[in-house]
Coordinates of C-alpha atoms in Angstrom, one line a residue:
M1 CA -8.2 -77.9 300.6
A2 CA -10.6 -77.9 297.5
G3 CA -13.5 -79.8 299.1
I4 CA -13.8 -77.3 302.2
S5 CA -13.1 -74.1 300.2
S6 CA -15.9 -75.1 297.9
L7 CA -18.2 -75.4 300.9
R8 CA -17.2 -72.0 302.1
E9 CA -18.2 -70.5 299.0
V10 CA -21.8 -71.6 299.3
G11 CA -22.4 -70.4 302.9
S12 CA -22.2 -72.5 306.0
Q13 CA -18.9 -73.1 306.9
S14 CA -17.3 -76.3 308.7
P15 CA -14.0 -76.3 310.8
L16 CA -13.8 -79.8 310.7
A17 CA -12.3 -80.5 307.2
E18 CA -11.1 -84.0 306.5
A19 CA -11.7 -84.7 310.2
D20 CA -15.4 -84.7 309.3
D21 CA -15.2 -87.9 307.5
A22 CA -12.8 -89.3 309.7
D23 CA -15.1 -88.8 312.7
L24 CA -17.8 -90.5 310.9
A25 CA -15.8 -93.4 310.1
R26 CA -14.6 -93.6 313.7
L27 CA -18.4 -93.5 315.1
L28 CA -19.4 -96.2 312.7
E29 CA -16.8 -98.5 313.8
K30 CA -17.9 -98.5 317.4
P31 CA -19.3 -102.0 318.2
K32 CA -23.1 -102.6 318.6
V33 CA -24.5 -103.5 322.1
N34 CA -27.7 -105.5 322.0
I35 CA -29.1 -105.7 325.5
E36 CA -32.1 -107.5 326.4
R37 CA -34.2 -105.3 329.0
Q38 CA -36.8 -106.3 331.6
R39 CA -38.9 -103.1 331.9
S40 CA -39.4 -100.5 329.3
C41 CA -38.0 -97.0 330.1
D42 CA -41.0 -95.5 328.4
E43 CA -43.3 -96.9 331.2
I44 CA -41.2 -95.2 333.9
S45 CA -42.9 -92.0 335.1
F46 CA -41.2 -88.7 335.1
S47 CA -41.3 -88.7 338.9
E48 CA -38.9 -91.8 338.8
L49 CA -36.6 -90.0 336.5
T50 CA -34.8 -87.8 339.0
V51 CA -31.2 -87.5 339.5
N52 CA -31.4 -88.8 343.2
I53 CA -33.4 -91.9 342.6
R54 CA -32.1 -92.9 339.3
A55 CA -28.3 -93.1 339.1
A56 CA -28.3 -95.7 336.3
D57 CA -27.7 -94.8 332.6
G58 CA -30.4 -93.1 330.5
F59 CA -31.1 -96.3 328.6
E60 CA -32.2 -98.4 331.3
N61 CA -34.9 -100.8 330.0
I62 CA -35.2 -99.1 326.8
Y63 CA -35.3 -102.3 324.8
S64 CA -37.7 -104.8 326.2
P65 CA -40.5 -107.1 325.4
G66 CA -43.5 -106.5 327.5
G67 CA -45.2 -103.2 328.7
A68 CA -47.8 -102.0 326.1
G69 CA -47.0 -104.7 323.6
F70 CA -45.6 -102.3 321.2
D71 CA -41.8 -102.9 321.6
T72 CA -40.1 -103.3 318.3
P73 CA -37.1 -105.9 317.9
A74 CA -34.8 -105.5 314.9
S75 CA -36.9 -106.9 312.0
S76 CA -35.6 -110.2 310.6
V77 CA -38.2 -110.6 308.0
R78 CA -38.5 -108.0 305.1
N79 CA -41.7 -107.4 303.3
S80 CA -43.5 -109.6 305.5
F81 CA -46.8 -107.9 305.0
E82 CA -49.6 -109.0 302.5
P83 CA -48.1 -108.0 299.1
H84 CA -49.8 -105.2 297.1
P85 CA -48.6 -104.3 293.5
M86 CA -47.7 -100.8 294.9
I87 CA -45.2 -102.0 297.4
G88 CA -42.4 -103.3 295.0
E89 CA -42.8 -100.1 293.1
A90 CA -42.6 -97.9 296.2
W91 CA -39.3 -99.8 297.3
N92 CA -38.0 -99.3 294.0
A93 CA -38.6 -95.4 294.0
L94 CA -37.3 -95.1 297.6
R95 CA -33.9 -96.7 296.8
S96 CA -33.6 -94.7 293.8
S97 CA -33.8 -91.5 296.1
L98 CA -30.7 -92.7 298.1
V99 CA -27.9 -90.2 298.6
F100 CA -24.4 -91.4 299.2
F101 CA -21.3 -89.7 300.8
R102 CA -18.2 -91.3 300.1
G103 CA -19.8 -94.7 299.4
R104 CA -22.1 -94.7 302.4
P105 CA -25.8 -94.1 302.1
V106 CA -26.6 -91.0 304.2
G107 CA -30.3 -90.0 303.3
T108 CA -32.8 -89.7 300.6
I109 CA -33.6 -86.6 298.5
A110 CA -36.8 -84.8 298.7
A111 CA -37.9 -85.7 295.2
L112 CA -36.9 -87.4 292.2
D113 CA -39.1 -85.7 289.6
H114 CA -37.5 -85.7 286.3
A115 CA -40.3 -83.9 284.6
S116 CA -40.1 -80.8 286.9
E117 CA -38.3 -78.0 285.3
E118 CA -37.2 -76.3 288.7
V119 CA -35.2 -78.4 291.1
L120 CA -34.8 -75.9 293.7
N121 CA -34.0 -77.7 296.9
Y122 CA -35.7 -81.0 296.1
D123 CA -32.5 -82.8 295.4
Q124 CA -31.4 -82.2 298.9
V125 CA -31.7 -84.5 301.9
F126 CA -34.1 -82.8 304.6
V127 CA -34.1 -84.0 308.3
R128 CA -38.0 -83.9 308.5
D129 CA -38.4 -85.4 305.1
F130 CA -36.0 -88.5 305.8
V131 CA -37.9 -89.5 309.1
P132 CA -40.4 -91.7 307.3
S133 CA -37.6 -93.0 304.9
A134 CA -35.7 -93.9 308.1
L135 CA -38.6 -95.6 309.7
A136 CA -39.3 -97.7 306.5
F137 CA -35.5 -98.8 306.4
L138 CA -35.6 -99.6 310.2
M139 CA -39.0 -101.6 309.7
N140 CA -37.3 -103.3 306.8
G141 CA -34.1 -104.4 309.0
E142 CA -31.8 -101.9 307.2
P143 CA -30.6 -99.6 310.1
E144 CA -27.2 -98.7 308.7
I145 CA -28.5 -95.8 306.6
V146 CA -30.3 -94.3 309.5
K147 CA -27.2 -94.5 311.7
N148 CA -25.1 -93.0 308.9
F149 CA -27.8 -90.0 308.6
L150 CA -27.8 -89.5 312.4
L151 CA -24.0 -89.2 312.6
K152 CA -23.8 -87.0 309.4
T153 CA -26.3 -84.4 310.7
L154 CA -24.7 -84.6 314.1
L155 CA -21.4 -83.4 312.2
L156 CA -23.2 -80.7 310.4
Q157 CA -24.6 -79.4 313.7
G158 CA -21.2 -78.5 314.8
W159 CA -20.4 -76.3 311.7
E160 CA -20.3 -72.4 312.1
K161 CA -24.0 -71.3 311.2
R162 CA -24.6 -67.6 309.9
V163 CA -27.3 -65.9 308.3
D164 CA -26.6 -62.3 307.2
R165 CA -23.7 -61.9 309.6
F166 CA -25.8 -63.2 312.5
Q167 CA -24.7 -66.4 314.3
L168 CA -27.3 -69.0 315.0
G169 CA -27.2 -71.2 318.1
Q170 CA -24.9 -74.1 318.5
G171 CA -27.5 -76.6 318.7
V172 CA -29.5 -75.8 315.6
M173 CA -29.8 -78.7 313.2
P174 CA -29.8 -78.1 309.4
A175 CA -33.2 -78.1 307.5
S176 CA -31.4 -80.1 304.7
F177 CA -28.0 -80.9 303.2
K178 CA -26.8 -81.6 299.6
V179 CA -23.9 -83.9 298.7
L180 CA -21.8 -82.5 295.9
H181 CA -19.8 -85.2 293.8
D182 CA -16.6 -84.2 291.9
P183 CA -16.2 -87.4 289.7
H184 CA -12.8 -86.0 288.2
R185 CA -11.3 -85.4 291.6
E186 CA -13.1 -88.2 293.4
V187 CA -14.2 -86.0 296.1
D188 CA -17.5 -85.6 297.8
T189 CA -18.5 -82.4 299.9
V190 CA -21.5 -81.5 301.8
V191 CA -23.3 -78.3 301.7
A192 CA -25.9 -77.6 304.5
D193 CA -28.8 -75.1 304.9
F194 CA -29.5 -73.9 308.2
G195 CA -32.2 -71.5 306.9
E196 CA -29.9 -69.0 305.3
S197 CA -30.9 -70.4 301.7
A198 CA -34.5 -71.3 302.6
I199 CA -37.5 -69.6 301.2
G200 CA -38.3 -66.9 304.0
R201 CA -34.8 -67.5 305.6
V202 CA -36.5 -69.2 308.7
A203 CA -34.3 -71.8 310.6
P204 CA -35.9 -75.2 311.1
V205 CA -37.1 -75.5 314.7
D206 CA -38.4 -78.9 314.1
S207 CA -35.1 -80.5 312.7
G208 CA -33.6 -80.8 316.3
F209 CA -36.7 -82.5 317.7
W210 CA -36.9 -84.8 314.8
W211 CA -33.3 -85.9 315.1
I212 CA -33.8 -86.8 318.8
I213 CA -37.0 -88.8 318.0
L214 CA -35.2 -90.6 315.2
L215 CA -32.3 -91.5 317.5
R216 CA -34.6 -93.0 319.9
A217 CA -36.4 -94.9 317.0
Y218 CA -33.1 -96.3 316.0
T219 CA -32.3 -97.3 319.5
K220 CA -35.8 -98.8 320.1
S221 CA -35.6 -100.7 316.9
T222 CA -32.2 -102.1 316.9
G223 CA -31.6 -102.4 320.7
D224 CA -28.2 -100.7 319.9
V225 CA -27.7 -98.4 322.7
S226 CA -23.9 -97.6 321.9
L227 CA -24.7 -95.0 319.2
A228 CA -26.8 -92.6 321.6
E229 CA -24.3 -93.3 324.5
T230 CA -21.4 -91.7 322.5
P231 CA -20.3 -88.3 323.9
E232 CA -20.9 -86.9 320.4
C233 CA -24.8 -87.9 320.4
Q234 CA -24.9 -86.9 324.1
K235 CA -23.6 -83.5 323.3
G236 CA -25.7 -83.2 320.4
M237 CA -28.8 -83.8 322.4
R238 CA -27.6 -81.3 325.2
L239 CA -27.0 -78.7 322.4
I240 CA -30.6 -78.9 321.0
L241 CA -31.9 -78.9 324.6
S242 CA -30.0 -75.8 325.6
L243 CA -31.6 -73.9 322.8
C244 CA -35.3 -75.0 323.8
L245 CA -34.9 -74.9 327.4
S246 CA -33.4 -71.7 327.7
E247 CA -35.0 -69.1 330.2
G248 CA -36.5 -65.8 329.1
F249 CA -39.3 -63.5 329.4
D250 CA -42.0 -66.0 328.3
T251 CA -44.4 -66.9 331.0
F252 CA -45.6 -70.0 329.1
P253 CA -43.9 -73.4 328.9
T254 CA -44.6 -73.7 325.3
L255 CA -42.0 -72.7 322.7
L256 CA -42.1 -69.4 320.9
C257 CA -41.5 -69.7 317.2
A258 CA -41.6 -67.8 314.0
D259 CA -43.9 -68.5 311.1
G260 CA -42.4 -71.2 308.7
C261 CA -40.2 -73.1 311.2
S262 CA -41.6 -76.6 310.6
M263 CA -43.4 -78.7 308.0
I264 CA -45.5 -75.5 307.2
D265 CA -42.4 -73.7 306.2
R266 CA -44.2 -70.6 304.6
R267 CA -46.0 -67.9 306.2
M268 CA -49.4 -69.3 307.2
G269 CA -50.2 -67.4 310.6
I270 CA -48.7 -70.2 312.8
Y271 CA -46.2 -67.9 314.5
G272 CA -46.2 -67.9 318.3
Y273 CA -47.0 -71.4 319.7
P274 CA -48.0 -73.7 316.8
I275 CA -49.2 -77.1 317.8
E276 CA -47.0 -79.0 315.6
I277 CA -43.8 -77.5 317.4
Q278 CA -45.3 -77.9 320.8
A279 CA -46.2 -81.6 320.3
L280 CA -42.6 -82.4 318.6
F281 CA -41.1 -80.4 321.6
F282 CA -42.9 -82.6 324.0
M283 CA -41.9 -85.8 322.4
A284 CA -38.3 -85.0 321.9
L285 CA -38.2 -84.1 325.6
R286 CA -39.6 -87.3 326.5
C287 CA -37.2 -89.1 324.1
A288 CA -34.2 -87.1 325.4
L289 CA -35.2 -88.1 329.0
I290 CA -34.8 -91.8 328.1
M291 CA -31.5 -91.4 326.5
L292 CA -29.4 -88.7 328.5
R293 CA -26.8 -90.1 330.6
H294 CA -27.0 -89.0 334.3
D295 CA -23.4 -87.9 334.4
A296 CA -22.2 -84.5 335.6
Q297 CA -23.3 -82.8 332.2
G298 CA -26.5 -84.6 331.9
K299 CA -28.0 -84.2 335.4
E300 CA -29.0 -80.5 334.9
F301 CA -30.8 -81.4 331.7
V302 CA -32.8 -84.2 333.2
E303 CA -33.9 -82.1 336.0
R304 CA -35.1 -79.1 333.7
I305 CA -36.7 -81.7 331.2
V306 CA -38.8 -83.2 334.2
K307 CA -39.9 -79.8 335.3
R308 CA -40.8 -78.6 331.7
L309 CA -42.7 -81.9 330.9
H310 CA -45.1 -81.4 333.9
A311 CA -45.6 -77.6 333.1
L312 CA -46.0 -78.3 329.3
S313 CA -48.4 -81.2 329.7
F314 CA -50.7 -79.1 332.0
H315 CA -50.6 -76.1 329.7
M316 CA -51.4 -77.9 326.5
R317 CA -54.0 -80.2 328.1
S318 CA -55.7 -77.3 329.6
Y319 CA -55.6 -74.5 327.1
F320 CA -54.8 -76.0 323.7
W321 CA -57.5 -78.5 324.0
I322 CA -61.2 -78.0 322.5
D323 CA -64.2 -80.0 322.3
F324 CA -67.9 -79.3 322.2
Q325 CA -68.2 -78.2 325.9
K326 CA -65.0 -76.3 325.6
L327 CA -66.3 -74.5 322.7
N328 CA -69.4 -73.7 324.5
D329 CA -67.6 -72.4 327.4
I330 CA -65.3 -70.0 325.2
Y331 CA -68.4 -68.9 323.6
R332 CA -69.7 -67.7 326.9
F333 CA -66.5 -66.3 328.2
K334 CA -66.1 -62.8 329.9
T335 CA -63.6 -60.5 329.0
E336 CA -61.1 -58.1 330.8
E337 CA -60.7 -60.5 333.7
Y338 CA -57.9 -59.7 336.0
S339 CA -56.0 -61.8 338.8
H340 CA -55.4 -65.4 339.4
T341 CA -58.9 -66.1 339.6
A342 CA -59.6 -65.4 335.7
V343 CA -61.5 -68.1 333.9
N344 CA -60.6 -66.4 330.6
K345 CA -57.0 -66.3 331.1
F346 CA -55.8 -65.2 327.5
N347 CA -58.6 -62.7 327.2
V348 CA -60.1 -64.3 324.1
I349 CA -62.9 -62.2 322.7
P350 CA -66.0 -64.6 322.0
N351 CA -66.8 -62.8 318.7
S352 CA -63.6 -63.8 317.4
I353 CA -64.6 -67.4 317.2
P354 CA -65.0 -68.3 313.5
E355 CA -68.3 -69.3 312.2
W356 CA -67.1 -72.6 310.7
I357 CA -66.2 -74.3 313.9
F358 CA -69.7 -74.4 315.3
D359 CA -70.7 -76.8 312.5
F360 CA -67.3 -78.5 312.3
M361 CA -67.3 -79.5 316.1
P362 CA -69.3 -82.7 316.7
T363 CA -70.9 -83.5 320.0
R364 CA -68.3 -86.3 320.5
G365 CA -64.8 -85.5 319.6
G366 CA -62.2 -83.0 320.0
Y367 CA -58.6 -81.7 319.0
F368 CA -55.8 -79.5 320.0
V369 CA -56.2 -76.1 318.3
G370 CA -53.5 -74.7 316.2
N371 CA -52.2 -71.9 318.4
V372 CA -53.0 -70.1 321.7
S373 CA -51.6 -66.7 322.4
P374 CA -52.7 -63.4 324.2
A375 CA -56.3 -62.5 322.8
R376 CA -56.0 -65.2 320.0
V377 CA -56.9 -68.8 319.5
D378 CA -56.2 -70.3 316.1
F379 CA -59.0 -72.8 315.9
R380 CA -57.9 -74.5 312.7
W381 CA -57.1 -78.3 312.8
F382 CA -53.5 -79.3 312.2
A383 CA -52.9 -83.1 311.5
L384 CA -49.3 -83.6 312.3
G385 CA -49.6 -81.7 315.8
N386 CA -52.7 -83.9 316.8
C387 CA -51.2 -87.1 315.6
V388 CA -47.8 -86.5 317.4
A389 CA -49.8 -85.4 320.5
I390 CA -51.3 -88.9 320.4
L391 CA -48.0 -90.7 319.7
S392 CA -46.0 -88.9 322.4
S393 CA -49.0 -89.2 325.0
L394 CA -49.2 -85.4 325.3
A395 CA -52.8 -86.3 324.7
T396 CA -54.5 -88.2 327.5
P397 CA -56.0 -91.5 326.5
E398 CA -59.4 -89.8 326.5
Q399 CA -58.2 -86.9 324.4
S400 CA -56.7 -89.4 321.9
M401 CA -60.0 -91.1 321.5
A402 CA -61.6 -87.9 320.9
I403 CA -59.3 -87.0 318.2
M404 CA -60.1 -90.3 316.6
D405 CA -63.8 -89.6 317.0
L406 CA -63.3 -86.3 315.2
I407 CA -61.6 -87.7 312.2
E408 CA -64.4 -90.5 311.9
A409 CA -67.0 -87.8 312.3
R410 CA -65.4 -85.3 309.8
W411 CA -64.1 -87.9 307.5
E412 CA -65.1 -85.8 304.4
E413 CA -63.4 -82.7 305.5
L414 CA -60.2 -84.2 306.9
I415 CA -59.6 -87.2 304.8
G416 CA -61.8 -86.9 301.6
E417 CA -60.6 -88.8 298.7
M418 CA -56.8 -88.5 299.5
P419 CA -55.7 -88.6 303.2
L420 CA -54.7 -86.3 305.0
K421 CA -55.6 -82.6 305.2
I422 CA -52.5 -80.8 306.6
S423 CA -54.8 -78.1 307.9
Y424 CA -58.5 -77.4 307.9
P425 CA -60.3 -75.4 306.9
S426 CA -58.2 -73.1 304.2
L427 CA -57.8 -69.4 304.4
E428 CA -59.7 -67.7 301.9
G429 CA -60.2 -64.1 300.5
Q430 CA -59.3 -61.2 302.5
E431 CA -58.0 -63.5 305.4
W432 CA -55.5 -65.3 303.0
M433 CA -54.4 -62.1 301.5
I434 CA -53.5 -60.9 305.1
V435 CA -52.3 -64.0 306.6
T436 CA -50.1 -65.5 303.8
G437 CA -49.2 -62.2 302.1
Y438 CA -50.8 -63.2 298.8
D439 CA -49.0 -66.5 298.7
P440 CA -49.7 -67.7 295.2
K441 CA -48.7 -71.4 296.3
N442 CA -50.8 -71.3 299.5
T443 CA -54.2 -70.5 297.8
R444 CA -57.2 -72.0 299.0
W445 CA -57.3 -75.8 299.5
S446 CA -53.7 -76.1 298.2
Y447 CA -50.2 -76.8 299.7
H448 CA -50.2 -76.0 303.3
N449 CA -53.5 -74.0 303.0
G450 CA -55.9 -76.9 303.4
G451 CA -53.9 -79.3 300.9
S452 CA -53.9 -83.1 301.4
W453 CA -50.6 -84.7 302.0
P454 CA -49.9 -88.5 301.5
V455 CA -46.9 -88.3 303.8
L456 CA -49.2 -87.8 306.8
L457 CA -50.8 -91.5 306.1
W458 CA -48.0 -92.9 308.3
L459 CA -48.7 -90.6 311.2
L460 CA -52.5 -91.4 311.1
T461 CA -51.9 -95.2 310.8
A462 CA -49.6 -94.9 313.9
A463 CA -52.2 -92.9 315.7
C464 CA -54.9 -95.3 314.8
I465 CA -53.0 -98.4 316.0
K466 CA -52.1 -96.7 319.3
T467 CA -55.9 -95.8 320.1
G468 CA -57.0 -99.3 318.9
R469 CA -58.8 -98.0 315.6
P470 CA -56.8 -99.8 312.8
Q471 CA -60.0 -99.7 310.7
I472 CA -59.6 -96.0 310.2
A473 CA -55.9 -96.3 308.9
R474 CA -57.0 -99.4 306.6
R475 CA -59.7 -97.3 305.1
A476 CA -57.3 -94.4 304.5
I477 CA -54.6 -96.6 303.1
E478 CA -57.0 -98.0 300.7
L479 CA -57.9 -94.5 299.3
A480 CA -54.2 -93.8 298.9
E481 CA -53.6 -97.0 297.1
S482 CA -56.3 -96.2 294.5
R483 CA -54.5 -93.2 293.2
L484 CA -50.9 -92.7 294.5
L485 CA -48.9 -95.0 292.2
K486 CA -51.0 -94.0 289.2
D487 CA -50.6 -90.2 290.0
G488 CA -46.9 -90.7 290.2
W489 CA -46.6 -90.3 294.0
P490 CA -47.3 -86.6 294.3
E491 CA -46.2 -84.2 297.0
Y492 CA -49.8 -83.0 297.8
Y493 CA -53.3 -82.9 296.4
D494 CA -55.5 -79.9 296.0
G495 CA -59.3 -79.2 296.4
K496 CA -61.8 -79.7 299.4
L497 CA -61.6 -83.4 298.9
G498 CA -58.1 -83.7 297.8
R499 CA -59.2 -84.7 294.2
Y500 CA -56.7 -82.9 292.2
I501 CA -52.9 -83.4 292.1
G502 CA -51.3 -80.4 293.7
K503 CA -50.6 -77.4 290.9
Q504 CA -47.1 -77.1 291.9
A505 CA -46.5 -80.8 293.4
R506 CA -43.5 -82.6 292.7
R507 CA -44.0 -86.2 291.6
F508 CA -42.0 -89.0 293.2
Q509 CA -41.9 -87.2 296.3
T510 CA -39.8 -89.4 298.7
W511 CA -41.9 -88.9 301.6
S512 CA -45.1 -89.7 300.0
I513 CA -43.5 -92.9 298.8
S514 CA -41.9 -93.8 302.3
G515 CA -45.2 -92.6 304.3
Y516 CA -47.1 -95.3 302.4
L517 CA -44.7 -98.0 303.0
V518 CA -44.4 -97.1 306.8
A519 CA -48.2 -97.0 307.2
K520 CA -48.3 -100.3 305.2
M521 CA -45.8 -102.2 307.4
M522 CA -47.1 -100.6 310.4
L523 CA -50.7 -101.9 309.8
E524 CA -49.5 -105.5 309.0
D525 CA -47.1 -105.5 311.9
P526 CA -48.3 -103.4 314.8
S527 CA -45.2 -104.1 316.9
H528 CA -43.3 -101.4 314.7
L529 CA -45.2 -98.8 316.5
G530 CA -43.1 -99.2 319.6
M531 CA -40.2 -97.1 317.9
I532 CA -42.3 -94.1 317.2
S533 CA -44.8 -94.2 320.3
L534 CA -44.3 -93.4 323.9
E535 CA -46.7 -94.6 326.5
E536 CA -48.7 -92.3 329.0
D537 CA -46.8 -91.5 332.0
K538 CA -48.6 -93.1 334.8
A539 CA -47.9 -90.2 337.3
M540 CA -49.2 -87.5 334.9
K541 CA -52.6 -86.7 335.7
P542 CA -54.5 -84.3 333.6
L543 CA -55.8 -81.6 335.8
I544 CA -58.7 -80.8 333.5
K545 CA -62.4 -81.7 333.8
R546 CA -64.0 -84.5 331.8
S547 CA -66.1 -83.3 328.9
I548 CA -69.2 -84.7 327.1
S549 CA -66.8 -85.7 324.3
W550 CA -64.9 -88.1 326.7
S551 CA -67.9 -90.0 327.7
R552 CA -67.9 -93.4 325.9

């Protein structure tokens, strides 16, 4: 039929035809199940989550009061926080970005900047961009749009995915999708992008992880376990997991990725094992472990997840963590060590340590570095990876506090006049030429190269609440409120302090708007944190020495 043929002309193809919308309608009609629980599954240790011990379904105790005090019942009070002139404007702008498919809201477009001459793909619904919008709607007691989005992207996952005659893995989630309206024929169709149209042609590794994390957030917020228990959602999770848990030649438990596979979607030297992907990978594994059913198909994945989480947490906490003491240890490393007794396991050359980090590293404080691979440590700070490490409890409580110490100690560098630096420091000169390939958008202190992104405000706020440092979030939100609305909700800011609206930044960027709303609502009602935070596993003991930055 015409709708499907128009999809095939664009690229990605769907064998589902009209069944696509029928399946969506069928899934939406399934009844909600609200279950009061006694013990939070987030508190159950990995060691307890084995097939032999735990035969109950994967949602045991996911919805409970108690525990860490962050559990989130479905909100019954909208806009219950202290009013601010920006809040009403933000909600109006967010609702203006809604996208509808056959009468149902299924997401929000990336930006609604009428002044921009180039639309590019900013008129599409991005999986990663929709997450803060979804959280805002969940916190405001409007879960249906989130449910619709989860189901629509799940159906898109089943499409045939080809890039230059090469077929992608079944589990790949789209980077984005666009709804095409034909008012004359009254037909809506969808075009999805799995990387074949993206700048750089890189498939989004993070989309699948964000989808699992958002499914858990929806379940935690509403108490509706029936959605994630559907065979379709269970299969969707297993397909994502089969991609990232596959065996290969890698000797590390981290996930090997190409440059441009995440929020930093252009060449920025993050290929290999970027912190953002590893932290999202860890969090998605923990969320999937909670939601997977222990049936014949789920048992194998549960066992593989438990093993991977143990290995991944040890690897990340041991080799990606840096503080004053660890920096001094690397500075004194010997090289060319062989055998299992080697201290410098990745053969990092001390002379490769950049000069800036010696002044940047405070006596108290630390963070997860951007990347670790043979003979190479990327010492840059990346905001998203470190915040997600706190929220997922990949970071130990001591490490989480040290990250907050670092942010406070280096406020001018990381926050400046507009929160929050996506990365620090910027690449400049010859290094910028080599690493970015002369990228004119990622010049120094701009865009991904040290630019300031308001969307990161919600992640910072969540990390602050979890670590008991709400004053940091409050200070950052006040900075954002002084400019965001006046500047038209820009995508990013430029300059060392984030003083200037980004040279190519879109205005009315949806995740800048929703990121502010989520931060505001979370600060006013910290119970919302429960939908996006996981408590530390009690059985997971860090096998690393305490350093001076952890002494409080």
